[in-house]
mmCIF file of C-alpha atoms and ligand atoms in Angstrom:
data_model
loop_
_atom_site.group_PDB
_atom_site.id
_atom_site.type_symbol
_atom_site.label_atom_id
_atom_site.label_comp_id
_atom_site.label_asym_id
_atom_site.label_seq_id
_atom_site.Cartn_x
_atom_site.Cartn_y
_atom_site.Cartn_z
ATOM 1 C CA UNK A 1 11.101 8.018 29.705
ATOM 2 C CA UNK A 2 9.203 9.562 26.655
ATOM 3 C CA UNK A 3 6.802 7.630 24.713
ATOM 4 C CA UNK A 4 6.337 7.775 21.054
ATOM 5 C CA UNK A 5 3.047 9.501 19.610
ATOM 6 C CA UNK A 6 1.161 6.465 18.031
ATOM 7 C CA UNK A 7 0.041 7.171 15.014
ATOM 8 C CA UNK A 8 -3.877 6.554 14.317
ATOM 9 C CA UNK A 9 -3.852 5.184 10.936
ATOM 10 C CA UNK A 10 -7.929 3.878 11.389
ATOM 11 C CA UNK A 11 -8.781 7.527 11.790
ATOM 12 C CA UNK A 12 -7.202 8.635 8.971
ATOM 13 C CA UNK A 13 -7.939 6.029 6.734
ATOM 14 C CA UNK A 14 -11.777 7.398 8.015
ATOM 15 C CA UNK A 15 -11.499 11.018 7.034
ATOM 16 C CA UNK A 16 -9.929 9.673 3.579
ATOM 17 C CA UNK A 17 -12.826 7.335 3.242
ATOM 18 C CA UNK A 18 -14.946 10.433 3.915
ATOM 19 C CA UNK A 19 -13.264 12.371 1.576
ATOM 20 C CA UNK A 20 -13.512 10.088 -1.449
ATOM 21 C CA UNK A 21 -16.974 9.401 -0.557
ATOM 22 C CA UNK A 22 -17.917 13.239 -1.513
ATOM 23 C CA UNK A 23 -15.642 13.662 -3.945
ATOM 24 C CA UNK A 24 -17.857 10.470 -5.676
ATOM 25 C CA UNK A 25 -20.820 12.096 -4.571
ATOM 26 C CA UNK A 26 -19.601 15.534 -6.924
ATOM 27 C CA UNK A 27 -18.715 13.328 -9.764
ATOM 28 C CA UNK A 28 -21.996 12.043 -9.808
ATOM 29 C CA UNK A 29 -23.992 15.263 -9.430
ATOM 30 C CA UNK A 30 -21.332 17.128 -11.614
ATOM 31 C CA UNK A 31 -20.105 14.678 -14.518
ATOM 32 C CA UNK A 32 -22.848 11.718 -14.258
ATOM 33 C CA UNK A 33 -19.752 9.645 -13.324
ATOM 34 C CA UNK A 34 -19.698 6.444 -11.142
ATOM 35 C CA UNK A 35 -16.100 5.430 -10.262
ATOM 36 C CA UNK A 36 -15.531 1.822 -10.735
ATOM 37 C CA UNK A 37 -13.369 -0.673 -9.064
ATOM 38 C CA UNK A 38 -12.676 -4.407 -10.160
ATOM 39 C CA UNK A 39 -11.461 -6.970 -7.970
ATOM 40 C CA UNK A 40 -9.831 -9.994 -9.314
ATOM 41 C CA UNK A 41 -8.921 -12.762 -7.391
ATOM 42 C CA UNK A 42 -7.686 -16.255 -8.652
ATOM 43 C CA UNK A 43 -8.132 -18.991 -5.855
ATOM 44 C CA UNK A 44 -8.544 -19.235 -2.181
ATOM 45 C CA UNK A 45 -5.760 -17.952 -0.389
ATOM 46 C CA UNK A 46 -7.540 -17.157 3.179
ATOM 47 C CA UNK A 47 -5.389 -13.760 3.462
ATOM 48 C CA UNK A 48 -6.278 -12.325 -0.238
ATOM 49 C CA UNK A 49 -10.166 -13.315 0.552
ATOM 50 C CA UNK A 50 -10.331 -11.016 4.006
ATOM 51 C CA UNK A 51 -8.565 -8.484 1.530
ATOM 52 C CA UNK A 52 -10.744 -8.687 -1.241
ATOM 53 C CA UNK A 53 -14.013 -8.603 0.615
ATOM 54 C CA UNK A 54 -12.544 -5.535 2.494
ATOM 55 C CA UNK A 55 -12.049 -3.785 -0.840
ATOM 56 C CA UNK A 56 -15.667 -4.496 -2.193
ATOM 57 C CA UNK A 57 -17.170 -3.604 1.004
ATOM 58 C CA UNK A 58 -15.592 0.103 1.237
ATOM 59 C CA UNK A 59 -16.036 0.348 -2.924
ATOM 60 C CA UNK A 60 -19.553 0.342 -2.309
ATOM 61 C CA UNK A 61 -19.695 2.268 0.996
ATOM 62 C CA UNK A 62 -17.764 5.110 -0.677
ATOM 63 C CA UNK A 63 -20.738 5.182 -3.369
ATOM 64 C CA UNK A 64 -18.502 3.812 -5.743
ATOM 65 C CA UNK A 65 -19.430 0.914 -8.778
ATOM 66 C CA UNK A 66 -17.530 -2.310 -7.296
ATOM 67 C CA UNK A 67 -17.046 -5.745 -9.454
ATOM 68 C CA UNK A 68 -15.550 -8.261 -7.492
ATOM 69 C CA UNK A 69 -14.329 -11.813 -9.907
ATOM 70 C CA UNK A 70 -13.327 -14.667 -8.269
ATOM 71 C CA UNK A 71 -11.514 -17.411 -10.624
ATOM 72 C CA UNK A 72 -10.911 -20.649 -9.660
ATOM 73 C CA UNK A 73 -7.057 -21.679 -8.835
ATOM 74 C CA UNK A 74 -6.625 -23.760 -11.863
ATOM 75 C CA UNK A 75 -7.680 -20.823 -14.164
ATOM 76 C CA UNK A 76 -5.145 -20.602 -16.809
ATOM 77 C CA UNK A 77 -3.029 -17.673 -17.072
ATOM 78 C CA UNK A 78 -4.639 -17.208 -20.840
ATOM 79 C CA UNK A 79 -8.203 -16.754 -19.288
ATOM 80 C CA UNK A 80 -6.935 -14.481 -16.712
ATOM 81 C CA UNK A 81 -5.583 -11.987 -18.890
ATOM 82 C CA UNK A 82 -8.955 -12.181 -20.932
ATOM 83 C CA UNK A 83 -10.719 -11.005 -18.108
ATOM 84 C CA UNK A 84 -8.340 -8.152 -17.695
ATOM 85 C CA UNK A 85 -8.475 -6.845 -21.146
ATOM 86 C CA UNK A 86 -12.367 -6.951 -20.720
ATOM 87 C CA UNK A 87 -11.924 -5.127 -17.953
ATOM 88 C CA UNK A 88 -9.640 -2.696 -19.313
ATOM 89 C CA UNK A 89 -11.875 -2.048 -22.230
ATOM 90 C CA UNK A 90 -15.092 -1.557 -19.738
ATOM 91 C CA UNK A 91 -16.334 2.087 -19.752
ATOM 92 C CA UNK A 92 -17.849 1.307 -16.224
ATOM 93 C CA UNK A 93 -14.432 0.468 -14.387
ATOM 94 C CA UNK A 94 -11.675 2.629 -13.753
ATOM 95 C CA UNK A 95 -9.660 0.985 -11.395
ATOM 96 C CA UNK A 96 -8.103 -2.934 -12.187
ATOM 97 C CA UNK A 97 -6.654 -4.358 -9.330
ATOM 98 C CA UNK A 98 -5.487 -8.187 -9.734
ATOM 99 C CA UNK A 99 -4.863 -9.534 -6.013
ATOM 100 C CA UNK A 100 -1.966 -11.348 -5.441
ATOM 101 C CA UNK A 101 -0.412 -13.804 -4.643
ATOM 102 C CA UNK A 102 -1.449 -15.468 -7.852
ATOM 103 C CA UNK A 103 -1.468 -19.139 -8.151
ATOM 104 C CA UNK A 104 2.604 -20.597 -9.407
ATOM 105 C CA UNK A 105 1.330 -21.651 -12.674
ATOM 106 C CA UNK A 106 0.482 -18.048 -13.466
ATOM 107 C CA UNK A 107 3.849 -15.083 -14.412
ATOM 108 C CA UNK A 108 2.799 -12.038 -11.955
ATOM 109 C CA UNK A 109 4.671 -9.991 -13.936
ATOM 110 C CA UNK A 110 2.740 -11.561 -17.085
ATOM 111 C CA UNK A 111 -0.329 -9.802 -15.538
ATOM 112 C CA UNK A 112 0.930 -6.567 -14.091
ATOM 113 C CA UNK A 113 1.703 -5.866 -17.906
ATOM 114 C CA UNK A 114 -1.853 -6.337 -19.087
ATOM 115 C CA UNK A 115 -3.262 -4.190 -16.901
ATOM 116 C CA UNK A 116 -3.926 -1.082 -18.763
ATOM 117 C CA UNK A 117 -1.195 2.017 -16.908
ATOM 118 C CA UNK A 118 -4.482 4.119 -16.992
ATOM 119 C CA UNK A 119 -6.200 1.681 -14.946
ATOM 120 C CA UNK A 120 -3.377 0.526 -12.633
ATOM 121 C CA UNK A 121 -4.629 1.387 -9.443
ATOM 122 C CA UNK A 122 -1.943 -0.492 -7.756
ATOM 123 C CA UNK A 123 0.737 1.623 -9.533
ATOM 124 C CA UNK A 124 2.547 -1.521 -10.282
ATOM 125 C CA UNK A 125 3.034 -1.338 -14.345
ATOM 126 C CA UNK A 126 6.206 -0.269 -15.071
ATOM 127 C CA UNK A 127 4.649 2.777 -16.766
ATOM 128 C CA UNK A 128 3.487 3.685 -13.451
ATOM 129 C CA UNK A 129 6.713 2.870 -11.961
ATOM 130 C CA UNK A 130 8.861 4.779 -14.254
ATOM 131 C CA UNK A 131 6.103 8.195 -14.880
ATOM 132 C CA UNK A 132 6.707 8.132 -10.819
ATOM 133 C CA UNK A 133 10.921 7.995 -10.792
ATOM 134 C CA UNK A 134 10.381 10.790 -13.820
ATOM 135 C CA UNK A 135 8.319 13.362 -11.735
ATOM 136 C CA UNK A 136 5.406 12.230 -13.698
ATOM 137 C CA UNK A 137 2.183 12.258 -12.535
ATOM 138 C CA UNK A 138 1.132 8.567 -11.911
ATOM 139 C CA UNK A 139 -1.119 6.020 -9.951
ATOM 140 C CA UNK A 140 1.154 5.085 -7.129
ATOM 141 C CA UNK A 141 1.246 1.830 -5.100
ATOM 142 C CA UNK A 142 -1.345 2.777 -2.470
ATOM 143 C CA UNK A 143 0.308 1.559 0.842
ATOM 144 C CA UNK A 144 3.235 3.767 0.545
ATOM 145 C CA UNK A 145 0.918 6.534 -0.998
ATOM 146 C CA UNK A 146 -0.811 6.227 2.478
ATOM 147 C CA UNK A 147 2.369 6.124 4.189
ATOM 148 C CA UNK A 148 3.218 9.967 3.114
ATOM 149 C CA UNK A 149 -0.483 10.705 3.732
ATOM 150 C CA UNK A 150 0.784 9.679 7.640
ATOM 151 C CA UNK A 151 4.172 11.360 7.047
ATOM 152 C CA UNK A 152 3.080 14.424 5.571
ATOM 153 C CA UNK A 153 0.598 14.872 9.234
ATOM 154 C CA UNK A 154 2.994 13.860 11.505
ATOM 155 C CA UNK A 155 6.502 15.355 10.665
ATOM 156 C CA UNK A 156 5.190 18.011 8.537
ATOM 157 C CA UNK A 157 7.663 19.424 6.215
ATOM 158 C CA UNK A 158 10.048 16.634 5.020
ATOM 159 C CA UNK A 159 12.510 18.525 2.810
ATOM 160 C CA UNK A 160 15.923 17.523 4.239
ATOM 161 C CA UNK A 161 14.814 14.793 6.276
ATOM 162 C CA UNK A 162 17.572 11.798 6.133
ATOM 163 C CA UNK A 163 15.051 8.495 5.607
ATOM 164 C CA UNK A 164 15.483 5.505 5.382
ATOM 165 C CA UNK A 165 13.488 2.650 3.764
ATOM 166 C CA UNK A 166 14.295 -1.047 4.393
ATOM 167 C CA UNK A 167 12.670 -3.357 1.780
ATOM 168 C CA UNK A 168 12.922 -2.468 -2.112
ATOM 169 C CA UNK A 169 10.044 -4.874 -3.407
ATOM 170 C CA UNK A 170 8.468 -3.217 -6.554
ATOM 171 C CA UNK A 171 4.725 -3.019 -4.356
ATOM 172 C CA UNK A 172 6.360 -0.990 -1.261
ATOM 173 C CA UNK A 173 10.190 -0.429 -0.704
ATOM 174 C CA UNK A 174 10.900 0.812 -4.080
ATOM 175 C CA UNK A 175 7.924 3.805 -5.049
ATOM 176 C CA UNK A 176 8.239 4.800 -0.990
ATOM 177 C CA UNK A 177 11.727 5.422 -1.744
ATOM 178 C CA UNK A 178 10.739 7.441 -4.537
ATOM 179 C CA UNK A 179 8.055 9.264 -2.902
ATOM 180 C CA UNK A 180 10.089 10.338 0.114
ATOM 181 C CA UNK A 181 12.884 11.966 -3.019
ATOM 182 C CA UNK A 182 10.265 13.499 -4.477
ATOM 183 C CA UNK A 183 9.582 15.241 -1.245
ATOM 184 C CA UNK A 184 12.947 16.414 -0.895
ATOM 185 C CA UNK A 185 13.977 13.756 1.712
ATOM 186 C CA UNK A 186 17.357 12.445 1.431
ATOM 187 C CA UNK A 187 16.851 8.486 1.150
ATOM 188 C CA UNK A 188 18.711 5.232 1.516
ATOM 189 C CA UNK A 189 17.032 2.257 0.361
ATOM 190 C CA UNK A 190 18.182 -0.991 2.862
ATOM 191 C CA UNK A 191 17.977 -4.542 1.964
ATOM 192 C CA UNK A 192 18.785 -8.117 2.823
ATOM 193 C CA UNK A 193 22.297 -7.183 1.832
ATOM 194 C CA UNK A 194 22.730 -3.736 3.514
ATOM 195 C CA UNK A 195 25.628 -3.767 5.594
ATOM 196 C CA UNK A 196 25.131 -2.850 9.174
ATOM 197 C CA UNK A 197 21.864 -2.208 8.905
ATOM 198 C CA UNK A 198 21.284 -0.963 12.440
ATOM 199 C CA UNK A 199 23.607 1.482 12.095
ATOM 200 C CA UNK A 200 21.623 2.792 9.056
ATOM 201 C CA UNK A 201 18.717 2.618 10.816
ATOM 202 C CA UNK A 202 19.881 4.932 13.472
ATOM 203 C CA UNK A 203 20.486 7.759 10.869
ATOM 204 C CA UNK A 204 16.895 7.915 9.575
ATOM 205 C CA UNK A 205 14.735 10.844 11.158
ATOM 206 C CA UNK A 206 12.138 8.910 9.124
ATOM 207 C CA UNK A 207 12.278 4.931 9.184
ATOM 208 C CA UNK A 208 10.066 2.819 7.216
ATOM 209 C CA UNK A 209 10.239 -0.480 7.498
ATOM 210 C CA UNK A 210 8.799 -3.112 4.738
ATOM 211 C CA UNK A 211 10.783 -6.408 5.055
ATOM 212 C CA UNK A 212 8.008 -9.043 6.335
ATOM 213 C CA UNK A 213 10.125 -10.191 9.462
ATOM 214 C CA UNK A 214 8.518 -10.142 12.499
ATOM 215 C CA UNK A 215 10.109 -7.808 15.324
ATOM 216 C CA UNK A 216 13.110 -7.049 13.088
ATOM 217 C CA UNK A 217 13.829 -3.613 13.934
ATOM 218 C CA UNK A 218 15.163 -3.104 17.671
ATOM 219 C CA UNK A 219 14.788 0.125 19.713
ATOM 220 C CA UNK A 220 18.424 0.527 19.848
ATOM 221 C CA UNK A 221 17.996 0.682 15.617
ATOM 222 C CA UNK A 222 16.080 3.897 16.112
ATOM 223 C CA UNK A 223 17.347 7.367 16.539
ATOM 224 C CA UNK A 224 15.708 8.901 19.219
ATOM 225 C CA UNK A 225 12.744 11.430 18.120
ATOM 226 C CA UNK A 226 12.455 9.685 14.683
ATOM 227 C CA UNK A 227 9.562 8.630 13.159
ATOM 228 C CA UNK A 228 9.049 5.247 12.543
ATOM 229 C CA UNK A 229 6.418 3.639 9.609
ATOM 230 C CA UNK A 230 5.641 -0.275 10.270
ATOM 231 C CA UNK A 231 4.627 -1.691 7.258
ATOM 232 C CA UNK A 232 5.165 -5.297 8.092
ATOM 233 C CA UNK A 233 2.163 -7.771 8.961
ATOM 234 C CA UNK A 234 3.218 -10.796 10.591
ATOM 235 C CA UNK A 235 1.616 -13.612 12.703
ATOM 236 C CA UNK A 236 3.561 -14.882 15.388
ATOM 237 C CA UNK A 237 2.285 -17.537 17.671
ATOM 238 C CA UNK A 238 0.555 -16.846 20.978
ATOM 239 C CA UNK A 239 0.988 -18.671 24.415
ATOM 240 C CA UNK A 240 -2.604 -20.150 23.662
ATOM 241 C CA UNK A 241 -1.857 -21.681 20.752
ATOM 242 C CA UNK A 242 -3.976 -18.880 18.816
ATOM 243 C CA UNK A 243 -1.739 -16.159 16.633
ATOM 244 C CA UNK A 244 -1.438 -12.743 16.742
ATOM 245 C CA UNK A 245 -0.544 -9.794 14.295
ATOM 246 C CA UNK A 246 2.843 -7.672 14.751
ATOM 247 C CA UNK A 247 4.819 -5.614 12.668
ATOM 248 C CA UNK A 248 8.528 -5.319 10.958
ATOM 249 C CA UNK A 249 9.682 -3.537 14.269
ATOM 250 C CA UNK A 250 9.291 -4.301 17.975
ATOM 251 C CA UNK A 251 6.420 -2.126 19.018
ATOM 252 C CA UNK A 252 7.696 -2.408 22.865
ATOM 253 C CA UNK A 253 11.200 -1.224 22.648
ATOM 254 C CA UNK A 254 10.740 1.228 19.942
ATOM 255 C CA UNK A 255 7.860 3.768 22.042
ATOM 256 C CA UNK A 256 10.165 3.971 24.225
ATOM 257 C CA UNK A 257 12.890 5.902 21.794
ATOM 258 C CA UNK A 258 10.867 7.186 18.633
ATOM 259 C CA UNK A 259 8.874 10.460 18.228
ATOM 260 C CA UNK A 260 6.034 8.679 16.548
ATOM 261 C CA UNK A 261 5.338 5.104 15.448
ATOM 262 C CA UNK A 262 2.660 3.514 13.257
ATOM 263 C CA UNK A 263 1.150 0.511 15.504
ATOM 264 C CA UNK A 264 0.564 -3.249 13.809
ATOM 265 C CA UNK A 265 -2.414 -3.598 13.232
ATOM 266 C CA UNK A 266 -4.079 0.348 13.129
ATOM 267 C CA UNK A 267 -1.435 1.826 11.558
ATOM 268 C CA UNK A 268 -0.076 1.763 8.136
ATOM 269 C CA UNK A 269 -2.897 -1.485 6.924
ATOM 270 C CA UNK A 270 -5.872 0.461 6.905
ATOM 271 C CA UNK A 271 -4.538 3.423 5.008
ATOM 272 C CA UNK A 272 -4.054 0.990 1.931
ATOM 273 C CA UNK A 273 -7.395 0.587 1.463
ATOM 274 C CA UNK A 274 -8.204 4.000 1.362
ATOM 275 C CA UNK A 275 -5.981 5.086 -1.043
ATOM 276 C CA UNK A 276 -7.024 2.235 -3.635
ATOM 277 C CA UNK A 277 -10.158 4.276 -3.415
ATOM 278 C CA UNK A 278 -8.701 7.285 -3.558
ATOM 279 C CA UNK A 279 -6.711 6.113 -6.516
ATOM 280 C CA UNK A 280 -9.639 4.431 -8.443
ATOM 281 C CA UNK A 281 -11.418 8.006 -8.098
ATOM 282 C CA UNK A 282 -8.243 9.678 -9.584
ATOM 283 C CA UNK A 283 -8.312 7.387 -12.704
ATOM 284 C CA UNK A 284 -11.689 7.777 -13.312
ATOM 285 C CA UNK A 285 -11.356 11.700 -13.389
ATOM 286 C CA UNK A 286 -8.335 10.884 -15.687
ATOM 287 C CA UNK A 287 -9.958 8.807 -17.888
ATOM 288 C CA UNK A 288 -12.530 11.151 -18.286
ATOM 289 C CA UNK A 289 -10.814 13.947 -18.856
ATOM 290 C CA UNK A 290 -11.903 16.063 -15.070
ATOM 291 C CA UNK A 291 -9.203 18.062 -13.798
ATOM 292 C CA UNK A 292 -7.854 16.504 -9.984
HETATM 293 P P1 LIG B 1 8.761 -8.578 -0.153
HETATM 294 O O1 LIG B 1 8.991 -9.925 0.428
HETATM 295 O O2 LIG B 1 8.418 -8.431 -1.589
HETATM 296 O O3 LIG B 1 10.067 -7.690 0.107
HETATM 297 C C1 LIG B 1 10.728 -7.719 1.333
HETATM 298 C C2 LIG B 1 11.953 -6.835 1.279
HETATM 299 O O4 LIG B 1 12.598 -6.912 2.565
HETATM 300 C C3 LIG B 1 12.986 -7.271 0.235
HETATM 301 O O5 LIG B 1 13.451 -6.152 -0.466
HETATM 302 C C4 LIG B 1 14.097 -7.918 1.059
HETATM 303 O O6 LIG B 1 15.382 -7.696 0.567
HETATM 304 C C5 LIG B 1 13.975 -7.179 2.378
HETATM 305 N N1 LIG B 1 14.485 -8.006 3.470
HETATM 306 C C6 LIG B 1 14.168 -9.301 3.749
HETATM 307 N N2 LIG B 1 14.862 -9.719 4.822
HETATM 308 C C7 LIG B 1 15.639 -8.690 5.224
HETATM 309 C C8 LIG B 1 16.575 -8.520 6.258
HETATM 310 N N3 LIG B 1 16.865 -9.481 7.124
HETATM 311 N N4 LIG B 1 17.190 -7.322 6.361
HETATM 312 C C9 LIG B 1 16.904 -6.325 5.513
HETATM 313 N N5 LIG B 1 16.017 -6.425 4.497
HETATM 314 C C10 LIG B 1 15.396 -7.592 4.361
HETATM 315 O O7 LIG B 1 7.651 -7.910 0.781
HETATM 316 P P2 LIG B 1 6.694 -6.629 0.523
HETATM 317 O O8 LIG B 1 7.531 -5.425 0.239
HETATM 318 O O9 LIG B 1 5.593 -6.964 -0.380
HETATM 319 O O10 LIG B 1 6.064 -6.492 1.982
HETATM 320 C C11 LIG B 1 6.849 -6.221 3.127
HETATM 321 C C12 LIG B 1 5.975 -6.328 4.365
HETATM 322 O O11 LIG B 1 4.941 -5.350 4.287
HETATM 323 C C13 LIG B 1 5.257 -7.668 4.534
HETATM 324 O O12 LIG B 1 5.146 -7.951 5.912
HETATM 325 C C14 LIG B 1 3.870 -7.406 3.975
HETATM 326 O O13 LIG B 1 2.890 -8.251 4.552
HETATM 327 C C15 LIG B 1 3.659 -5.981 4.372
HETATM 328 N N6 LIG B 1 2.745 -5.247 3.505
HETATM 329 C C16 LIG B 1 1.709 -4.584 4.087
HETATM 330 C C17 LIG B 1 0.814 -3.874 3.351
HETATM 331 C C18 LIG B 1 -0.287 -3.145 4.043
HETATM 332 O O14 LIG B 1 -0.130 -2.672 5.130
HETATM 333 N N7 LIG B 1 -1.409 -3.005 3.471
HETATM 334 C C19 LIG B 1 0.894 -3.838 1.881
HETATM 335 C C20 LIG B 1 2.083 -4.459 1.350
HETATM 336 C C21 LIG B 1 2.950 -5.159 2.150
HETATM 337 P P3 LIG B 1 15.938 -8.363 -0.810
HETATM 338 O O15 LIG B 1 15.313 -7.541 -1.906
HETATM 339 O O16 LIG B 1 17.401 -8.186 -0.715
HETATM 340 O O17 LIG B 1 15.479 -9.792 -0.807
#
């Protein structure tokens, strides 16, 4: 039987990284411009610390101005969105990225709304949102942003291409769906409701899966030759006791039927990264006026 070309997502998170790492290297020689990021992070959610020191780390390796601010979990939701509007008035930072989860006294949506659109890095304001359903140019969520980066490789031209999306959160299911019509695909979003959604599944020649539940998607789900995007990150427990990471789809059973597959982890994660970078260079150009 035919195995499914894995798809290297650390390499080409690497020759993004490299990418943005000149193009801040130009800015600088060219414009006297240092693109800045800001981290915020509100408490000590183990997950969102790995995250956030990730983020600072490749800020600065890219050459880039990085501002990491870690708040206390019983911040109130008043002095949080003081430090964003600082933030958003701050000539040095281009890029505002709040991590969530936030703590449950705090309104996410509250905070995505103070976040200045020209600054959303995350592309989660519904500015963002809605210049990106228009055909507007706009910052867009980076993790399906780095999912087309993957697409765009491995299948090539995607006008036509049936996909299908399962998931419709406002961070991933929802702007993939839209960047997969922009590219001419013909989509179907899927969701907790979706009817038969295995039988959906097998009509996608592209399959992205964002639902958060481990293992979900079955090889017999998959049309064979499709490509298939993992954007879940689970932990399951080992036989050891210890845990270990998987994805939305069972890795296992679906090499044996797909044409390419994004493994968990390596796949999908560390192209989010990359394109917060990526995106934090594009707003700075923006902001100053620097054609892309
Ligand atoms: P959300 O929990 O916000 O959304 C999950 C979506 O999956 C919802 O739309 C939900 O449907 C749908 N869903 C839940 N259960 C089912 C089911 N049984 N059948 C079909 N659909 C279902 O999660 P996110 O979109 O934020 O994240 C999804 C996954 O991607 C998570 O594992 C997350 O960790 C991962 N992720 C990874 C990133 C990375 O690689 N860097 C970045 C962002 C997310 P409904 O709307 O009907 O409730």
């Amino acid at each position: 039987m035919s195995q499914a070309k894995i798809i290297d997502g650390k390499a080409f998170a690497a020759q993004l990284r490299e990418q943005v790492a000149a193009e801040v290297v130009r800015l600088k020689a060219e414009h006297d411009l240092t693109p800045g990021l800001a981290v915020v992070l509100v408490g000590e959610d183990p997950a969102s610390q790995v995250y956030v020191r990730s983020k600072g780390e490749q800020t600065l390796a890219a050459g880039m101005h990085s501002e990491t601010h870690r708040l206390p979990a019983e911040t109130s939701q008043a002095e949080l969105l003081s430090l964003v509007e600082r933030l958003n008035d701050d000539p040095a930072i281009h890029g505002v990225l709040v991590q969530f989860p936030v703590p449950d006294h705090m309104s996410q949506a509250a905070i995505v709304a103070a976040i200045s659109p020209d600054k959303d890095v995350d592309g989660l304001t519904v500015t963002n949102a809605g210049r990106l359903a228009s055909g507007l140019p706009a910052l867009t969520a980076c993790t399906p942003a780095g999912c087309m980066v993957l697409l765009r490789d491995v299948v090539g031209d995607l006008r036509g291409k049936r996909a299908v999306v399962v998931g419709r959160s406002n961070l991933m299911g929802k702007p993939m769906a839209q960047l997969l019509l922009a590219a001419d695909c013909t989509v179907t979003i899927a969701h907790s409701r979706t009817q038969d959604l295995a039988a959906v599944c097998r009509e996608a020649d592209i399959l992205v899966a964002a639902v958060g539940r481990p293992q979900m998607v079955k090889g017999d789900w998959i049309k064979p030759g499709a490509t298939v995007i993992d954007v879940g990150i689970n932990r399951i427990p080992k036989d050891d006791g210890k845990t270990r990471l998987v994805g939305d789809v069972d890795f296992e059973e679906a090499k044996a039927v797909a044409g390419a597959i994004t493994p968990v982890p390596g796949g999908v994660g560390p192209m989010t990264i990359a394109m917060l970078l990526a995106n934090t260079v594009s707003a700075a150009k923006r902001l100053n006026g620097i054609a892309e």
